[in-house]
Amino acid sequence: MTSAVANGATDAPRAKRARLEDEDSDEDSDEAAVSPATMSKVEDFLLPFQLSREKLREVSSKLRKDLIRGLGKHTHRRAPVKMLPTFVRDTPDGTETGDFLALDLGGTNFRVLHVRVEENLQKVLKMDSQECAIPQEMMQGPGEELFDHIAACVAEFLESIELKDKVLPLGFTFSFPCEQKDIDMSILIRWTKGFACSGVEGQNVVQLLREAIKRRGDYDIGSVAMVNDTVGTMMNCGYQDQSCEIGMIIGTGTNACYMEEMRNVKRVEGDEGRMCINTEWGGFGDDGSLRDVQTEFDVEVDRTSINPGVHTFEKMISGMYLGEVARLVLIEMAKKNLLFGGETSEALLTPDSFETRFISEIEEEDTGLEHAQQILTEDLGLPAGPEDCEIVRLVCDTLSTRSARLCGAALVTIANRIRNNRGLTHLTTTVGVDGTVYTKHPHYSDRLEETVKALAPKCNIKFMVTDDGSGKGAAMVTAVAQRLAIHSKLLEDSDGDEEDEDE
Ligand code: BGC
């Protein structure tokens, strides 16, 4: 591989780590072990990953146009950012209550939870939960097997908590792009994050679940609400902070949802009120619009993934891919004699051997360099000295900073959209956040917030990390849907009364 592709970001400063223009640059003093000549070559090499404020503004403005395309009645079909209506029409008002089952599928594990929403406590309580691993073969095998496995896991759980005879309403967090026809009808558009089960794309996921439960015949479920993890996160956070109108995930995958005005949701009838839109921003760039930001390493990660050409933005940002981008960068730097005395190792040459969690560990404030030494020598069998450790730390810093900045730029686009929708000069809002990249990395949240502040001076955004949005949030969506259903039933009944009186 040759050195990185020109990305139009060469206006970025040549700094030791990717800085926004007006940041102080005196914090990283730990490059001492690296000679100035080597450091200068390393910085040159990493330059394509640095995104200037101007570049980030461009990214944000491209996304703004894509949000509009995704919402349009006709333009949405070919839009890379899908902007999926979720049929979630309200955030919690704090009066929700009840017992629910919540299912969560979106990564390598499947979870089932028994959740109680307590109005008095203003809390969503996780009563019990169980996790079931999804074996790698099952992630890419027949869909029926996946759903049978899920149904079996739920059966085992209900049995263990002695609720098999109770029919509970269910919130299903299914964290893949789905075209929702209603809150309980959700057609999978395509798998992401390493899943590729046959016979599921284009199908109604609720029906597949119900069929699997029917095949067993030993328990039943009540009404179902389908939930994306971003929506669960927003709703869970919204129970405590009613100004939470955005949900964001930066974990294995990345995505965000927000409350959009119904008048702009052209695909769903009605102009009144709001609806939560699952943006599926991971697909941003799938039409080639981010080519000037992608490096050759991003292109390579995409090419060798199980879904080339799909979720371009996600592949530059999220946990499933960050480590792999880093691995390719390290190999190329070794080949250019910038690392490990020009050597590589069998482990380093093995796909996915550089795990994303290594990035967080290597960037730890005090212990990072020690971690680097251990990971490079023990896990990856590389001849790494102190200089290598510092350079690898800079690579990690550069990639995680780029990820945080790209997410920040995308979040700014959404916040500004809400602000404009409401004709506000200034917006104060809360974002519910979850995902291991955001929560586990030592500096990620700071860098993201710093980007948001720099790019969106008219928005005052508070970040709230939610505790288990995918589990508790699913119950919250179900609870709000029930509240709205009861409310509209009451309205219908009272309409009926009025007619009776007229007669
Ligand atoms: C999926 C989204 C999900 C995100 C975070 C993406 O790959 O397409 O639906 O919200 O990952 O889990």
Short mmCIF file of C-alpha atoms and ligand atoms in Angstrom, two decimals:
data_model
loop_
_atom_site.label_atom_id
_atom_site.label_comp_id
_atom_site.label_asym_id
_atom_site.label_seq_id
_atom_site.Cartn_x
_atom_site.Cartn_y
_atom_site.Cartn_z
CA MET A 1 0.00 0.00 0.00
CA THR A 2 1.29 3.46 -0.79
CA SER A 3 1.07 6.37 1.57
CA ALA A 4 -2.33 7.80 2.28
CA VAL A 5 -4.57 9.20 -0.40
CA ALA A 6 -4.84 12.98 -0.68
CA ASN A 7 -8.00 13.83 1.18
CA GLY A 8 -8.36 17.52 0.70
CA ALA A 9 -7.66 18.02 4.40
CA THR A 10 -4.15 19.26 3.88
CA ASP A 11 -5.16 22.58 5.33
CA ALA A 12 -5.08 20.79 8.69
CA PRO A 13 -2.26 21.81 10.97
CA ARG A 14 0.82 19.60 11.16
CA ALA A 15 0.42 18.87 14.81
CA LYS A 16 1.43 15.94 16.97
CA ARG A 17 -2.16 15.04 17.25
CA ALA A 18 -5.06 16.13 15.09
CA ARG A 19 -6.09 19.44 16.62
CA LEU A 20 -8.81 21.88 15.78
CA GLU A 21 -7.11 25.12 14.77
CA ASP A 22 -7.50 27.07 17.98
CA GLU A 23 -6.74 24.30 20.46
CA ASP A 24 -3.78 24.66 22.76
CA SER A 25 -0.98 22.49 21.54
CA ASP A 26 1.14 22.07 24.60
CA GLU A 27 -0.45 18.99 26.17
CA ASP A 28 1.34 16.08 24.51
CA SER A 29 4.79 16.18 25.88
CA ASP A 30 5.34 12.43 25.81
CA GLU A 31 6.83 12.17 22.34
CA ALA A 32 10.26 12.75 23.87
CA ALA A 33 11.49 9.28 22.91
CA VAL A 34 10.89 10.00 19.24
CA SER A 35 13.47 11.96 17.32
CA PRO A 36 12.22 15.15 15.59
CA ALA A 37 13.15 13.73 12.18
CA THR A 38 11.10 10.54 12.72
CA MET A 39 8.24 12.49 14.24
CA SER A 40 8.08 14.73 11.23
CA LYS A 41 7.81 11.69 8.91
CA VAL A 42 5.16 10.13 11.14
CA GLU A 43 3.13 13.33 11.14
CA ASP A 44 3.32 13.52 7.38
CA PHE A 45 2.15 9.96 7.14
CA LEU A 46 -0.84 10.58 9.41
CA LEU A 47 -1.81 13.88 7.83
CA PRO A 48 -4.67 12.43 5.73
CA PHE A 49 -6.45 11.45 8.94
CA GLN A 50 -6.47 15.00 10.24
CA LEU A 51 -9.66 16.87 9.54
CA SER A 52 -9.57 20.64 9.79
CA ARG A 53 -12.50 22.60 11.09
CA GLU A 54 -13.27 23.64 7.53
CA LYS A 55 -13.32 20.03 6.38
CA LEU A 56 -15.61 19.08 9.25
CA ARG A 57 -17.95 21.90 8.28
CA GLU A 58 -18.05 20.48 4.76
CA VAL A 59 -18.85 17.02 6.11
CA SER A 60 -21.64 18.51 8.21
CA SER A 61 -23.09 20.39 5.30
CA LYS A 62 -23.04 17.29 3.06
CA LEU A 63 -24.86 15.37 5.76
CA ARG A 64 -27.42 18.20 6.05
CA LYS A 65 -28.33 17.68 2.39
CA ASP A 66 -28.45 13.92 2.85
CA LEU A 67 -30.84 14.23 5.80
CA ILE A 68 -33.20 16.16 3.53
CA ARG A 69 -32.85 13.59 0.75
CA GLY A 70 -33.56 10.77 3.18
CA LEU A 71 -36.73 12.45 4.45
CA GLY A 72 -38.14 13.18 0.97
CA LYS A 73 -41.09 11.17 -0.33
CA HIS A 74 -39.33 10.27 -3.59
CA THR A 75 -35.67 11.06 -2.93
CA HIS A 76 -35.49 8.70 0.06
CA ARG A 77 -35.28 5.57 -2.09
CA ARG A 78 -31.79 6.34 -3.29
CA ALA A 79 -30.62 8.29 -0.27
CA PRO A 80 -27.53 6.92 1.49
CA VAL A 81 -28.76 8.21 4.86
CA LYS A 82 -32.05 6.37 5.22
CA MET A 83 -33.88 8.62 7.72
CA LEU A 84 -36.24 5.88 8.84
CA PRO A 85 -39.53 6.79 10.53
CA THR A 86 -39.75 4.88 13.84
CA PHE A 87 -43.41 5.51 14.71
CA VAL A 88 -42.22 6.72 18.09
CA ARG A 89 -44.31 9.86 18.34
CA ASP A 90 -43.46 11.08 21.78
CA THR A 91 -40.73 11.03 24.37
CA PRO A 92 -41.58 9.94 27.93
CA ASP A 93 -43.64 12.32 30.07
CA GLY A 94 -42.74 10.59 33.32
CA THR A 95 -46.15 8.96 33.87
CA GLU A 96 -45.28 5.66 32.20
CA THR A 97 -45.50 2.54 34.25
CA GLY A 98 -45.67 -1.28 34.01
CA ASP A 99 -43.78 -4.54 33.51
CA PHE A 100 -42.16 -5.39 30.20
CA LEU A 101 -39.95 -7.86 28.43
CA ALA A 102 -37.08 -6.36 26.47
CA LEU A 103 -34.99 -8.12 23.84
CA ASP A 104 -31.75 -6.70 22.57
CA LEU A 105 -30.01 -7.88 19.42
CA GLY A 106 -27.34 -5.77 17.81
CA GLY A 107 -23.95 -7.23 18.57
CA THR A 108 -22.39 -10.57 19.32
CA ASN A 109 -24.71 -11.22 22.25
CA PHE A 110 -28.45 -11.38 22.52
CA ARG A 111 -30.06 -10.22 25.76
CA VAL A 112 -33.45 -10.68 27.28
CA LEU A 113 -34.59 -8.55 30.20
CA HIS A 114 -37.49 -8.19 32.55
CA VAL A 115 -37.93 -4.46 33.08
CA ARG A 116 -40.20 -2.50 35.39
CA VAL A 117 -41.05 1.14 34.77
CA GLU A 118 -41.82 2.76 38.11
CA GLU A 119 -43.71 6.01 37.86
CA ASN A 120 -43.26 6.86 41.53
CA LEU A 121 -39.52 6.40 41.39
CA GLN A 122 -39.21 7.95 37.92
CA LYS A 123 -36.99 5.01 37.17
CA VAL A 124 -36.68 2.12 34.79
CA LEU A 125 -35.63 -0.88 36.82
CA LYS A 126 -33.93 -3.93 35.39
CA MET A 127 -35.43 -6.79 37.39
CA ASP A 128 -33.60 -9.69 35.75
CA SER A 129 -31.70 -10.33 32.57
CA GLN A 130 -29.94 -13.05 30.67
CA GLU A 131 -27.37 -12.98 27.93
CA CYS A 132 -26.96 -15.57 25.17
CA ALA A 133 -23.97 -15.60 22.86
CA ILE A 134 -24.63 -15.61 19.13
CA PRO A 135 -22.00 -17.90 17.63
CA GLN A 136 -20.15 -16.51 14.60
CA GLU A 137 -21.63 -19.21 12.28
CA MET A 138 -25.13 -18.28 13.39
CA MET A 139 -24.48 -14.60 12.56
CA GLN A 140 -24.05 -15.65 8.97
CA GLY A 141 -26.29 -18.74 8.82
CA PRO A 142 -30.00 -19.20 8.07
CA GLY A 143 -32.26 -16.59 9.68
CA GLU A 144 -34.64 -19.24 11.00
CA GLU A 145 -31.88 -20.66 13.16
CA LEU A 146 -31.09 -17.23 14.57
CA PHE A 147 -34.73 -16.61 15.53
CA ASP A 148 -35.11 -20.13 16.98
CA HIS A 149 -32.03 -19.43 19.12
CA ILE A 150 -33.53 -16.12 20.29
CA ALA A 151 -36.88 -17.76 21.10
CA ALA A 152 -35.09 -20.51 23.04
CA CYS A 153 -33.09 -17.99 25.03
CA VAL A 154 -36.31 -16.11 25.94
CA ALA A 155 -37.97 -19.40 26.98
CA GLU A 156 -35.08 -20.29 29.24
CA PHE A 157 -35.16 -16.84 30.81
CA LEU A 158 -38.93 -16.82 31.40
CA GLU A 159 -38.65 -20.26 32.91
CA SER A 160 -35.90 -19.13 35.27
CA ILE A 161 -37.88 -16.15 36.55
CA GLU A 162 -41.14 -18.07 36.57
CA LEU A 163 -42.93 -15.81 34.13
CA LYS A 164 -43.56 -18.29 31.34
CA ASP A 165 -47.31 -18.15 31.87
CA LYS A 166 -47.50 -14.37 31.87
CA VAL A 167 -48.01 -12.53 28.55
CA LEU A 168 -45.93 -9.37 28.82
CA PRO A 169 -45.68 -6.54 26.28
CA LEU A 170 -42.32 -6.65 24.59
CA GLY A 171 -39.83 -4.05 23.37
CA PHE A 172 -37.42 -5.48 20.81
CA THR A 173 -34.23 -3.51 20.29
CA PHE A 174 -33.08 -4.65 16.90
CA SER A 175 -30.12 -2.46 16.00
CA PHE A 176 -30.04 -2.73 12.24
CA PRO A 177 -31.58 -0.53 9.56
CA CYS A 178 -35.28 -1.36 9.34
CA GLU A 179 -38.09 0.19 7.36
CA GLN A 180 -40.83 0.46 9.95
CA LYS A 181 -44.40 0.35 8.69
CA ASP A 182 -45.67 0.76 12.20
CA ILE A 183 -44.32 0.39 15.73
CA ASP A 184 -44.81 -3.40 15.45
CA MET A 185 -43.90 -3.96 11.83
CA SER A 186 -40.28 -3.65 10.91
CA ILE A 187 -38.70 -4.81 7.67
CA LEU A 188 -34.95 -5.39 7.76
CA ILE A 189 -33.33 -3.36 4.97
CA ARG A 190 -29.89 -4.90 5.38
CA TRP A 191 -27.64 -6.46 7.95
CA THR A 192 -24.63 -4.55 9.29
CA LYS A 193 -21.89 -5.16 11.90
CA GLY A 194 -20.89 -8.64 10.74
CA PHE A 195 -24.38 -10.18 10.53
CA ALA A 196 -25.45 -11.77 7.25
CA CYS A 197 -28.21 -14.30 8.08
CA SER A 198 -30.09 -15.48 5.02
CA GLY A 199 -33.82 -14.99 4.59
CA VAL A 200 -34.18 -12.00 6.90
CA GLU A 201 -33.48 -8.96 4.70
CA GLY A 202 -36.80 -7.72 3.30
CA GLN A 203 -38.77 -9.61 5.99
CA ASN A 204 -40.83 -8.40 8.94
CA VAL A 205 -38.67 -9.09 11.96
CA VAL A 206 -41.65 -9.16 14.37
CA GLN A 207 -43.25 -11.90 12.30
CA LEU A 208 -40.02 -13.91 12.26
CA LEU A 209 -39.88 -13.66 16.05
CA ARG A 210 -43.55 -14.58 16.50
CA GLU A 211 -43.17 -17.56 14.15
CA ALA A 212 -40.15 -18.83 16.08
CA ILE A 213 -42.09 -18.54 19.36
CA LYS A 214 -45.06 -20.31 17.76
CA ARG A 215 -42.82 -23.15 16.55
CA ARG A 216 -41.96 -23.78 20.22
CA GLY A 217 -45.50 -23.28 21.50
CA ASP A 218 -44.51 -23.08 25.18
CA TYR A 219 -45.03 -19.36 25.84
CA ASP A 220 -46.47 -16.26 24.23
CA ILE A 221 -45.72 -12.54 24.04
CA GLY A 222 -48.00 -9.50 24.10
CA SER A 223 -47.86 -6.40 21.93
CA VAL A 224 -44.45 -5.72 20.38
CA ALA A 225 -42.65 -2.40 19.86
CA MET A 226 -39.63 -2.50 17.55
CA VAL A 227 -36.81 -0.23 18.61
CA ASN A 228 -33.47 0.80 17.22
CA ASP A 229 -30.79 1.09 19.94
CA THR A 230 -30.47 4.83 19.31
CA VAL A 231 -34.19 5.21 19.98
CA GLY A 232 -33.99 3.09 23.14
CA THR A 233 -31.12 5.25 24.31
CA MET A 234 -33.00 8.49 23.66
CA MET A 235 -36.14 7.20 25.36
CA ASN A 236 -34.33 5.83 28.38
CA CYS A 237 -32.53 9.11 28.86
CA GLY A 238 -35.78 10.97 28.17
CA TYR A 239 -37.48 9.44 31.20
CA GLN A 240 -35.06 11.33 33.44
CA ASP A 241 -34.41 14.38 31.29
CA GLN A 242 -37.38 15.40 29.22
CA SER A 243 -35.30 17.65 26.98
CA CYS A 244 -33.53 14.58 25.56
CA GLU A 245 -34.48 14.48 21.90
CA ILE A 246 -31.43 12.90 20.33
CA GLY A 247 -30.03 9.40 20.82
CA MET A 248 -26.53 8.49 19.65
CA ILE A 249 -24.58 5.22 19.65
CA ILE A 250 -20.84 4.93 19.11
CA GLY A 251 -20.07 1.30 19.78
CA THR A 252 -19.68 -1.68 17.45
CA GLY A 253 -21.63 0.45 14.96
CA THR A 254 -22.65 4.09 14.97
CA ASN A 255 -25.95 5.84 14.46
CA ALA A 256 -28.23 8.59 15.78
CA CYS A 257 -31.93 9.35 16.02
CA TYR A 258 -33.80 12.57 16.81
CA MET A 259 -37.29 14.05 17.05
CA GLU A 260 -38.30 15.47 13.67
CA GLU A 261 -41.37 17.55 12.87
CA MET A 262 -44.08 15.38 11.29
CA ARG A 263 -44.59 17.95 8.54
CA ASN A 264 -41.09 17.07 7.29
CA VAL A 265 -41.60 13.30 7.46
CA LYS A 266 -43.09 13.00 4.00
CA ARG A 267 -43.31 9.23 4.06
CA VAL A 268 -45.77 9.11 6.92
CA GLU A 269 -49.21 10.64 6.74
CA GLY A 270 -50.07 13.55 8.98
CA ASP A 271 -48.47 16.89 9.75
CA GLU A 272 -49.12 17.17 13.45
CA GLY A 273 -46.53 16.69 16.16
CA ARG A 274 -43.19 14.94 15.91
CA MET A 275 -41.77 11.54 15.14
CA CYS A 276 -38.44 10.05 16.04
CA ILE A 277 -36.31 9.45 12.94
CA ASN A 278 -33.63 6.78 12.93
CA THR A 279 -31.10 8.49 10.68
CA GLU A 280 -28.87 5.43 10.02
CA TRP A 281 -26.02 7.91 9.56
CA GLY A 282 -23.63 4.96 9.24
CA GLY A 283 -24.63 4.88 5.57
CA PHE A 284 -23.45 8.45 4.99
CA GLY A 285 -20.91 8.40 2.15
CA ASP A 286 -22.26 5.24 0.50
CA ASP A 287 -22.84 7.32 -2.65
CA GLY A 288 -19.18 8.36 -2.70
CA SER A 289 -19.71 11.75 -1.05
CA LEU A 290 -16.97 11.12 1.53
CA ARG A 291 -14.29 10.04 -0.93
CA ASP A 292 -12.22 13.11 -0.14
CA VAL A 293 -12.20 12.22 3.55
CA GLN A 294 -11.55 8.49 3.21
CA THR A 295 -7.97 7.36 3.22
CA GLU A 296 -6.72 4.33 1.33
CA PHE A 297 -6.90 2.45 4.64
CA ASP A 298 -10.62 3.13 4.93
CA VAL A 299 -11.08 1.99 1.36
CA GLU A 300 -9.22 -1.23 2.15
CA VAL A 301 -11.23 -1.91 5.32
CA ASP A 302 -14.40 -1.46 3.30
CA ARG A 303 -13.18 -3.67 0.43
CA THR A 304 -12.34 -6.56 2.74
CA SER A 305 -15.50 -6.28 4.88
CA ILE A 306 -18.49 -8.60 4.41
CA ASN A 307 -20.53 -5.66 3.08
CA PRO A 308 -18.35 -3.55 0.76
CA GLY A 309 -19.80 -0.19 -0.23
CA VAL A 310 -22.18 -0.19 2.71
CA HIS A 311 -21.93 1.98 5.85
CA THR A 312 -18.95 4.05 4.74
CA PHE A 313 -19.27 6.56 7.59
CA GLU A 314 -19.59 3.81 10.19
CA LYS A 315 -16.43 2.14 8.91
CA MET A 316 -14.42 5.31 9.66
CA ILE A 317 -15.85 5.62 13.14
CA SER A 318 -17.09 2.62 15.03
CA GLY A 319 -15.59 -0.12 17.15
CA MET A 320 -16.05 -2.87 14.61
CA TYR A 321 -13.60 -1.13 12.27
CA LEU A 322 -11.34 1.30 14.17
CA GLY A 323 -8.88 -1.40 15.22
CA GLU A 324 -8.67 -2.76 11.71
CA VAL A 325 -7.92 0.69 10.26
CA ALA A 326 -5.18 1.00 12.89
CA ARG A 327 -3.75 -2.41 12.00
CA LEU A 328 -3.48 -1.50 8.32
CA VAL A 329 -1.83 1.80 9.21
CA LEU A 330 0.73 0.06 11.46
CA ILE A 331 1.61 -2.46 8.76
CA GLU A 332 2.16 0.29 6.23
CA MET A 333 4.23 2.33 8.68
CA ALA A 334 6.38 -0.72 9.40
CA LYS A 335 6.87 -1.24 5.69
CA LYS A 336 8.01 2.37 5.43
CA ASN A 337 10.44 1.75 8.26
CA LEU A 338 8.61 4.16 10.56
CA LEU A 339 7.89 1.40 13.10
CA PHE A 340 9.32 -1.82 14.56
CA GLY A 341 12.61 -1.47 12.70
CA GLY A 342 10.74 -2.24 9.50
CA GLU A 343 9.42 -5.61 10.80
CA THR A 344 5.88 -6.94 10.98
CA SER A 345 4.66 -10.14 12.65
CA GLU A 346 2.30 -12.94 11.76
CA ALA A 347 -0.16 -11.67 14.35
CA LEU A 348 -0.10 -8.11 13.00
CA LEU A 349 -0.66 -9.47 9.50
CA THR A 350 -3.77 -11.35 10.69
CA PRO A 351 -7.05 -9.45 10.05
CA ASP A 352 -8.75 -8.03 13.14
CA SER A 353 -5.79 -8.83 15.42
CA PHE A 354 -5.51 -5.20 16.53
CA GLU A 355 -8.67 -4.90 18.62
CA THR A 356 -10.43 -1.57 19.00
CA ARG A 357 -10.16 -1.84 22.77
CA PHE A 358 -6.35 -1.66 22.35
CA ILE A 359 -6.81 1.92 21.14
CA SER A 360 -8.56 2.90 24.39
CA GLU A 361 -5.97 1.08 26.47
CA ILE A 362 -3.01 2.63 24.65
CA GLU A 363 -4.48 6.11 25.06
CA GLU A 364 -4.93 5.79 28.83
CA GLU A 365 -3.31 8.81 30.45
CA ASP A 366 -0.87 7.16 32.85
CA THR A 367 -0.71 3.54 31.81
CA GLY A 368 -1.07 3.91 28.03
CA LEU A 369 2.58 3.44 27.09
CA GLU A 370 2.88 0.40 29.31
CA HIS A 371 -0.21 -1.06 27.67
CA ALA A 372 1.26 -0.29 24.26
CA GLN A 373 4.46 -2.14 25.13
CA GLN A 374 2.53 -5.15 26.33
CA ILE A 375 0.07 -5.28 23.43
CA LEU A 376 2.72 -4.81 20.78
CA THR A 377 5.19 -7.30 22.14
CA GLU A 378 3.02 -9.88 23.91
CA ASP A 379 -0.23 -9.88 21.90
CA LEU A 380 1.23 -9.04 18.53
CA GLY A 381 4.78 -10.39 18.78
CA LEU A 382 6.39 -7.21 17.49
CA PRO A 383 9.88 -5.95 18.30
CA ALA A 384 8.57 -2.74 19.87
CA GLY A 385 10.76 -0.25 21.74
CA PRO A 386 9.77 2.97 23.58
CA GLU A 387 9.84 5.01 20.36
CA ASP A 388 7.47 2.52 18.67
CA CYS A 389 5.10 2.69 21.64
CA GLU A 390 4.89 6.45 21.39
CA ILE A 391 4.34 6.40 17.67
CA VAL A 392 1.63 3.73 17.98
CA ARG A 393 0.00 5.86 20.67
CA LEU A 394 -0.03 8.76 18.25
CA VAL A 395 -1.62 6.55 15.58
CA CYS A 396 -4.36 5.52 18.04
CA ASP A 397 -4.88 9.13 19.09
CA THR A 398 -5.15 10.24 15.47
CA LEU A 399 -7.72 7.59 14.54
CA SER A 400 -9.91 7.97 17.62
CA THR A 401 -9.77 11.75 17.29
CA ARG A 402 -10.88 11.53 13.66
CA SER A 403 -13.73 9.26 14.71
CA ALA A 404 -14.86 11.64 17.48
CA ARG A 405 -14.65 14.66 15.17
CA LEU A 406 -16.66 13.00 12.43
CA CYS A 407 -19.34 12.03 14.93
CA GLY A 408 -19.25 15.53 16.39
CA ALA A 409 -19.74 17.06 12.94
CA ALA A 410 -22.68 14.73 12.29
CA LEU A 411 -24.26 15.51 15.64
CA VAL A 412 -23.97 19.23 14.95
CA THR A 413 -25.90 18.70 11.72
CA ILE A 414 -28.76 17.13 13.64
CA ALA A 415 -28.78 19.73 16.40
CA ASN A 416 -28.83 22.54 13.85
CA ARG A 417 -31.66 20.84 12.02
CA ILE A 418 -33.75 20.72 15.22
CA ARG A 419 -32.89 24.37 15.88
CA ASN A 420 -33.94 25.45 12.39
CA ASN A 421 -37.09 23.29 12.47
CA ARG A 422 -38.20 25.18 15.55
CA GLY A 423 -37.11 28.60 14.33
CA LEU A 424 -34.83 29.02 17.34
CA THR A 425 -31.77 31.24 17.41
CA HIS A 426 -30.39 29.06 20.17
CA LEU A 427 -31.08 25.42 21.00
CA THR A 428 -30.56 23.74 24.34
CA THR A 429 -30.94 20.01 24.15
CA THR A 430 -29.76 16.72 25.61
CA VAL A 431 -28.25 13.80 23.74
CA GLY A 432 -28.58 10.32 25.21
CA VAL A 433 -25.40 8.42 24.40
CA ASP A 434 -24.24 4.85 24.61
CA GLY A 435 -21.66 2.56 23.02
CA THR A 436 -18.28 1.28 24.12
CA VAL A 437 -16.21 3.59 21.93
CA TYR A 438 -17.80 6.61 23.61
CA THR A 439 -17.94 5.20 27.12
CA LYS A 440 -14.69 3.25 27.34
CA HIS A 441 -12.21 5.48 25.50
CA PRO A 442 -10.46 7.87 27.90
CA HIS A 443 -10.69 11.02 25.73
CA TYR A 444 -13.38 10.31 23.15
CA SER A 445 -16.24 12.17 24.80
CA ASP A 446 -14.08 15.27 25.40
CA ARG A 447 -12.98 15.39 21.78
CA LEU A 448 -16.51 14.96 20.54
CA GLU A 449 -17.83 17.71 22.80
CA GLU A 450 -14.98 20.01 21.81
CA THR A 451 -15.91 19.52 18.14
CA VAL A 452 -19.56 20.19 18.81
CA LYS A 453 -18.73 23.41 20.68
CA ALA A 454 -16.45 24.58 17.88
CA LEU A 455 -18.90 23.84 15.07
CA ALA A 456 -22.24 24.67 16.68
CA PRO A 457 -21.96 27.82 18.77
CA LYS A 458 -25.75 28.25 18.62
CA CYS A 459 -26.44 24.91 20.26
CA ASN A 460 -25.94 24.11 23.88
CA ILE A 461 -25.73 20.34 23.95
CA LYS A 462 -25.71 18.30 27.12
CA PHE A 463 -24.51 14.69 26.89
CA MET A 464 -26.04 12.03 29.07
CA VAL A 465 -24.64 8.53 29.05
CA THR A 466 -27.56 6.18 29.47
CA ASP A 467 -27.43 3.10 31.51
CA ASP A 468 -28.56 0.29 29.21
CA GLY A 469 -30.65 2.17 26.66
CA SER A 470 -31.02 -0.90 24.50
CA GLY A 471 -32.63 -2.86 27.30
CA LYS A 472 -34.46 -0.37 29.46
CA GLY A 473 -35.09 2.00 26.55
CA ALA A 474 -36.97 -0.69 24.64
CA ALA A 475 -39.30 -1.06 27.61
CA MET A 476 -39.68 2.73 27.68
CA VAL A 477 -40.69 2.82 24.00
CA THR A 478 -43.28 0.13 24.70
CA ALA A 479 -44.50 2.03 27.76
CA VAL A 480 -44.87 5.31 25.82
CA ALA A 481 -46.64 3.48 22.96
CA GLN A 482 -49.06 2.04 25.51
CA ARG A 483 -49.64 5.42 27.11
CA LEU A 484 -50.41 6.95 23.69
CA ALA A 485 -52.67 4.02 22.75
CA ILE A 486 -54.63 4.36 26.00
CA HIS A 487 -54.83 8.10 25.46
CA SER A 488 -56.16 7.76 21.92
CA LYS A 489 -58.60 5.05 23.06
CA LEU A 490 -59.89 7.45 25.72
CA LEU A 491 -60.23 10.15 23.08
CA GLU A 492 -62.08 7.77 20.76
CA ASP A 493 -64.39 6.73 23.57
CA SER A 494 -65.10 10.32 24.53
CA ASP A 495 -65.74 11.18 20.83
CA GLY A 496 -68.26 8.36 20.87
CA ASP A 497 -69.90 9.80 23.97
CA GLU A 498 -70.27 13.17 22.31
CA GLU A 499 -71.91 11.61 19.27
CA ASP A 500 -74.28 9.74 21.55
CA GLU A 501 -75.20 12.96 23.27
CA ASP A 502 -75.79 14.71 19.91
CA GLU A 503 -78.14 12.00 18.86
C1 BGC B 1 -26.92 -0.11 12.55
C2 BGC B 1 -27.81 0.82 13.34
C3 BGC B 1 -27.42 0.83 14.81
C4 BGC B 1 -25.92 1.14 14.94
C5 BGC B 1 -25.45 1.15 16.37
C6 BGC B 1 -25.47 0.23 12.81
O1 BGC B 1 -24.65 -0.70 12.16
O2 BGC B 1 -27.19 0.00 11.17
O3 BGC B 1 -29.17 0.44 13.21
O4 BGC B 1 -28.16 1.79 15.48
O5 BGC B 1 -25.18 0.18 14.20
O6 BGC B 1 -25.65 -0.08 16.97
#
